[in-house]
PDB file of C-alpha atoms and ligand atoms in Angstrom:
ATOM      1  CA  UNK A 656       0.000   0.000   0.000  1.00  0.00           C
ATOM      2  CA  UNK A 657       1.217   3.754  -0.950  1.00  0.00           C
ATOM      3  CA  UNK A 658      -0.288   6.678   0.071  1.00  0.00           C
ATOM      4  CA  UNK A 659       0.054   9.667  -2.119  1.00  0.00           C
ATOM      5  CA  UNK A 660      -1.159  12.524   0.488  1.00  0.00           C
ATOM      6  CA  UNK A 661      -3.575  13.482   3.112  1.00  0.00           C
ATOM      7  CA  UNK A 662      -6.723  13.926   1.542  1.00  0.00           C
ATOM      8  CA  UNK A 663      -8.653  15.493   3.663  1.00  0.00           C
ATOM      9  CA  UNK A 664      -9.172  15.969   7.977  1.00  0.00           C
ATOM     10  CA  UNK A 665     -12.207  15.543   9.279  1.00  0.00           C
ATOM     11  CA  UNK A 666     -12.611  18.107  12.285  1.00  0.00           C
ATOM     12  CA  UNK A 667     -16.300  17.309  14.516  1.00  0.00           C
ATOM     13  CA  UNK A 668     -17.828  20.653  14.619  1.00  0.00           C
ATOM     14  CA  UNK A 669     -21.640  21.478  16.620  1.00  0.00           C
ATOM     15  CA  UNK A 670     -22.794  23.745  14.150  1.00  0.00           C
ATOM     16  CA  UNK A 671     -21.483  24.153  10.863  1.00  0.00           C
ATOM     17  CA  UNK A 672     -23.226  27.456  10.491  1.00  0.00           C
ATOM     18  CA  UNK A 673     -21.139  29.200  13.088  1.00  0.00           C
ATOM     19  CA  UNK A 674     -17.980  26.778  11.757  1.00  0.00           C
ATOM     20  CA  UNK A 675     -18.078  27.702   8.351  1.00  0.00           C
ATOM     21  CA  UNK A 676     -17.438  31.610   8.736  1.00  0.00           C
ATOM     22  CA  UNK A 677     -14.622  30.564  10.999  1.00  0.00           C
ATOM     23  CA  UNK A 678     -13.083  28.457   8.667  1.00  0.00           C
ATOM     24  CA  UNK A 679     -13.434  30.527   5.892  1.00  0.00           C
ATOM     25  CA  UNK A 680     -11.936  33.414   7.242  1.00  0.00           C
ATOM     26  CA  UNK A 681      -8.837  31.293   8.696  1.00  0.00           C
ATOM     27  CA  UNK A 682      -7.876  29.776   5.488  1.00  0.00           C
ATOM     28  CA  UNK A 683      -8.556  32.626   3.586  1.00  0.00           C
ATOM     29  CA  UNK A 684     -11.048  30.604   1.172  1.00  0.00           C
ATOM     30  CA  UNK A 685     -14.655  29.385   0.182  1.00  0.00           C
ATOM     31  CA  UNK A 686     -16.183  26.764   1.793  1.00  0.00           C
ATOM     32  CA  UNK A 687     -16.814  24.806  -1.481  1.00  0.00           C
ATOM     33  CA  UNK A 688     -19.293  21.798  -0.835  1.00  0.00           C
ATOM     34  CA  UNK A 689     -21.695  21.005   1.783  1.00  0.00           C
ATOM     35  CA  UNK A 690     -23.120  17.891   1.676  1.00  0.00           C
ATOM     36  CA  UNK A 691     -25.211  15.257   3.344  1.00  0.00           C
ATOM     37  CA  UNK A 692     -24.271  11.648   3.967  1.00  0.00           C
ATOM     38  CA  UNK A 693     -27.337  10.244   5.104  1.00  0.00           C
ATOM     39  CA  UNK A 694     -26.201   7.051   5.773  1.00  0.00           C
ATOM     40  CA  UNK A 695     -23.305   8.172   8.484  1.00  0.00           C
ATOM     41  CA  UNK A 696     -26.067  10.427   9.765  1.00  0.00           C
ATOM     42  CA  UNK A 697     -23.498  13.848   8.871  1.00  0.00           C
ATOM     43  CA  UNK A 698     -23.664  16.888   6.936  1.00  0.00           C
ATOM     44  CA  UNK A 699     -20.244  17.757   5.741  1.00  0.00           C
ATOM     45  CA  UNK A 700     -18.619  21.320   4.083  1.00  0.00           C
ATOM     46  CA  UNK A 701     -15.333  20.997   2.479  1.00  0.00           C
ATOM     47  CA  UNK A 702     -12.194  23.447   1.936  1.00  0.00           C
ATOM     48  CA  UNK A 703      -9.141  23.311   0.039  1.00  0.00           C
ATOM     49  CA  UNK A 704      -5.877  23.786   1.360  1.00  0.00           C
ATOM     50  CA  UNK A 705      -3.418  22.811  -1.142  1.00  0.00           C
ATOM     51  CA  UNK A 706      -3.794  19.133  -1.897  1.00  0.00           C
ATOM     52  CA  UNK A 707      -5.291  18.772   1.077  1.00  0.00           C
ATOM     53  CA  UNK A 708      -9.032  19.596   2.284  1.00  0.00           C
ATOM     54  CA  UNK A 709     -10.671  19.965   5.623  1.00  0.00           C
ATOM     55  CA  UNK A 710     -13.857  18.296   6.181  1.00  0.00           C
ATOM     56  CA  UNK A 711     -16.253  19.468   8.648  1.00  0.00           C
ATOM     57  CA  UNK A 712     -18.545  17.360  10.187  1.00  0.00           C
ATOM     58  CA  UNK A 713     -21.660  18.323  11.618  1.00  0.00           C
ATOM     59  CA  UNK A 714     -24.065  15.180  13.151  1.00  0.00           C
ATOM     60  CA  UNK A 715     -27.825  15.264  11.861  1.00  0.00           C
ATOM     61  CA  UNK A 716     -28.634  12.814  14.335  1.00  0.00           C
ATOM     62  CA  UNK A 717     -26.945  12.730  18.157  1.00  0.00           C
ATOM     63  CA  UNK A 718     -26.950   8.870  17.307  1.00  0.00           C
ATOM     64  CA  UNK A 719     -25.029   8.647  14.529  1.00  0.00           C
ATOM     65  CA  UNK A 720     -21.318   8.485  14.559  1.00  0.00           C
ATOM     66  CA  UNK A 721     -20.446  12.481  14.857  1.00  0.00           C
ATOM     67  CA  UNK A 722     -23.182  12.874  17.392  1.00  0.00           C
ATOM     68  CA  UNK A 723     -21.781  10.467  19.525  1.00  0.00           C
ATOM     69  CA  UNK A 724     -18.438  11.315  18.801  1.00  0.00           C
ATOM     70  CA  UNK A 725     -18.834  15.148  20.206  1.00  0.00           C
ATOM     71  CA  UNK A 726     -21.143  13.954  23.544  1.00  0.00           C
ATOM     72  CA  UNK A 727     -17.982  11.647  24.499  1.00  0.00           C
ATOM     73  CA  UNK A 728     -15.286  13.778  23.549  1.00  0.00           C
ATOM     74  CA  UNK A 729     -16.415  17.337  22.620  1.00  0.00           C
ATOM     75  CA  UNK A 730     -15.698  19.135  19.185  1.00  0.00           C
ATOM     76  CA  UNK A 731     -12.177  18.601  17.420  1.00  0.00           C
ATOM     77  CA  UNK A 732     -10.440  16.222  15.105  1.00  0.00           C
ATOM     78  CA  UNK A 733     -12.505  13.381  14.067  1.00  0.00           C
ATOM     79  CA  UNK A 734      -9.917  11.641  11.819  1.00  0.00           C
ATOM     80  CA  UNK A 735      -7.576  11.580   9.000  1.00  0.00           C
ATOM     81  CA  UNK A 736      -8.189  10.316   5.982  1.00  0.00           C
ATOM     82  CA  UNK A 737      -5.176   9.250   3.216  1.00  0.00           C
ATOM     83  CA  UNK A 738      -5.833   8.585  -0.460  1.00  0.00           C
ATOM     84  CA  UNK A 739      -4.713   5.374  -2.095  1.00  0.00           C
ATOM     85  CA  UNK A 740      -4.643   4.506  -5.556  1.00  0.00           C
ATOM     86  CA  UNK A 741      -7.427   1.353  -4.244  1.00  0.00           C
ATOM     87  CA  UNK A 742      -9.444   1.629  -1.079  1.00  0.00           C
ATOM     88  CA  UNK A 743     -10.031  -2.242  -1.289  1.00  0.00           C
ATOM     89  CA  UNK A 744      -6.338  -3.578  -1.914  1.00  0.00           C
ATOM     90  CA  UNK A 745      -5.303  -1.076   0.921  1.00  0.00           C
ATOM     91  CA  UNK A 746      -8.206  -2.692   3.021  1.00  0.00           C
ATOM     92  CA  UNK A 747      -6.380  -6.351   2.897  1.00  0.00           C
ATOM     93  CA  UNK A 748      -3.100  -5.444   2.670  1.00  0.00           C
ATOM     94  CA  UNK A 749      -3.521  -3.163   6.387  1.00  0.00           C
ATOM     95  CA  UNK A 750      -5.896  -6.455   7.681  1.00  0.00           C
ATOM     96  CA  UNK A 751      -2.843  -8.959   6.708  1.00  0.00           C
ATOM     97  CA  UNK A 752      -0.485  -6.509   9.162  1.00  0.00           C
ATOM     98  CA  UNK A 753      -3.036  -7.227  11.704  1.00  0.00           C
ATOM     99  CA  UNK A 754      -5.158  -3.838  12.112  1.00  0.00           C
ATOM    100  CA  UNK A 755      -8.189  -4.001  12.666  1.00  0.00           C
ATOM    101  CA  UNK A 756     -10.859  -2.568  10.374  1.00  0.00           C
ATOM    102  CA  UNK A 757     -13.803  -0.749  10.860  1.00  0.00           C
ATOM    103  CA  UNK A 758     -14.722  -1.353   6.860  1.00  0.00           C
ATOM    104  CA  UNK A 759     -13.691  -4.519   5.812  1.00  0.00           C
ATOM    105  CA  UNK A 760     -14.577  -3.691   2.028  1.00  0.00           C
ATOM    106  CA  UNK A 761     -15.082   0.098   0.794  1.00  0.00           C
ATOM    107  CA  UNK A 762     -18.415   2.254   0.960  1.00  0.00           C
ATOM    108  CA  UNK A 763     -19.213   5.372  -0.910  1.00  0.00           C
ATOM    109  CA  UNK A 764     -18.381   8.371   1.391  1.00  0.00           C
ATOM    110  CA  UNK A 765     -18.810  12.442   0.523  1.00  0.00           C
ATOM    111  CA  UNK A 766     -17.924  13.752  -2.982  1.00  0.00           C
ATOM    112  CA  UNK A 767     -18.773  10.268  -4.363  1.00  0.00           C
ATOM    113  CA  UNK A 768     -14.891   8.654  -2.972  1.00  0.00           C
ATOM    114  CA  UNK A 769     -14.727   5.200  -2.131  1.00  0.00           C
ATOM    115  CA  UNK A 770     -13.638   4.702   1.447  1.00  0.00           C
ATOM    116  CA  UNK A 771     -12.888   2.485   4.455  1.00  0.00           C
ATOM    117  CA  UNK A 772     -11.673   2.942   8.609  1.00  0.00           C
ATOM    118  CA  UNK A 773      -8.968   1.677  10.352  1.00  0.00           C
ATOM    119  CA  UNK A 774      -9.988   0.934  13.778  1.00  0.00           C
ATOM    120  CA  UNK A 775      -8.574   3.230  16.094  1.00  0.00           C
ATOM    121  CA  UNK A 776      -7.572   0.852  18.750  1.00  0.00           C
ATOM    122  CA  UNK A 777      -5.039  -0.396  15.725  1.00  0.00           C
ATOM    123  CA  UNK A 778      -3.652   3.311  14.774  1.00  0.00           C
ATOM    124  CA  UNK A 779      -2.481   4.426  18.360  1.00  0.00           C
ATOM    125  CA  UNK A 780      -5.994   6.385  18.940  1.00  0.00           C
ATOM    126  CA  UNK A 781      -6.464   8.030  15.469  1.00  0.00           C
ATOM    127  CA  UNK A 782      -9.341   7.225  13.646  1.00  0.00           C
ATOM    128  CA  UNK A 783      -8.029   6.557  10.332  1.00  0.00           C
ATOM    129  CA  UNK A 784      -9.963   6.516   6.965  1.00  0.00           C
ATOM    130  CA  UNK A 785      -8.314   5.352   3.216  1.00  0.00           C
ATOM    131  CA  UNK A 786      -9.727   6.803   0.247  1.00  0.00           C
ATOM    132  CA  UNK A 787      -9.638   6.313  -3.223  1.00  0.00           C
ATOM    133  CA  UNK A 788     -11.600   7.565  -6.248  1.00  0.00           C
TER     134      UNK A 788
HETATM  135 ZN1   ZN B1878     -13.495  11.781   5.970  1.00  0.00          ZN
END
């Protein structure tokens, strides 16, 4: 497996109303996309810094992943996400070193990428996500 950069980081925010200004202003830039992933129960808005993009997360439901995420541990970094040429291959080939997976195959996630989690018990407390196109 080879990963050619950090795609994006995913930073847990309560509101992305109030977020969005902030984030704007910092990097100097649009917020470009905002979209909902229904199925992770998450609206997202995107940036671009360099090759890189921050993705903030807002929960639409306190059940779903972000909502629980910011009850146990507040607002912040949710994870970090690097792209590979093939979410899958990278999928087996981390497995067969013995991390655990979240996704054992790849799902569609925001802007249409295929991706999959590391389990953060495996990656020293950071939740880790592959992505490919
Ligand atoms: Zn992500």
């Amino acid at each position: 497996m080879k990963v050619s950069k950090i795609e994006h980081i995913g930073i847990a925010v309560e509101n992305l109303e109030t977020a969005i200004p902030y984030y704007e202003k910092l990097l100097g830039t649009g917020c470009y996309a905002i979209e909902e992933v229904k199925d992770q129960k998450v609206k997202t808005a995107f940036f671009k810094v360099g090759e890189t993009k921050i993705e903030l997360l807002e929960a639409t439901d306190p059940e779903g992943p972000i909502g629980k995420f910011i009850e146990k541990k507040g607002q912040g970094i949710h994870h970090i996400a690097f792209a590979v040429e093939n979410v899958n291959e990278a999928l087996s080939s981390v497995e067969a070193n013995g991390i655990q997976l979240i996704d054992k195959t790849a799902r569609k996630g925001a802007e249409g990428l295929n991706i999959g989690f590391l389990h953060p018990k495996s990656t020293f407390g950071v939740l880790t996500e592959l992505c490919s196109e």
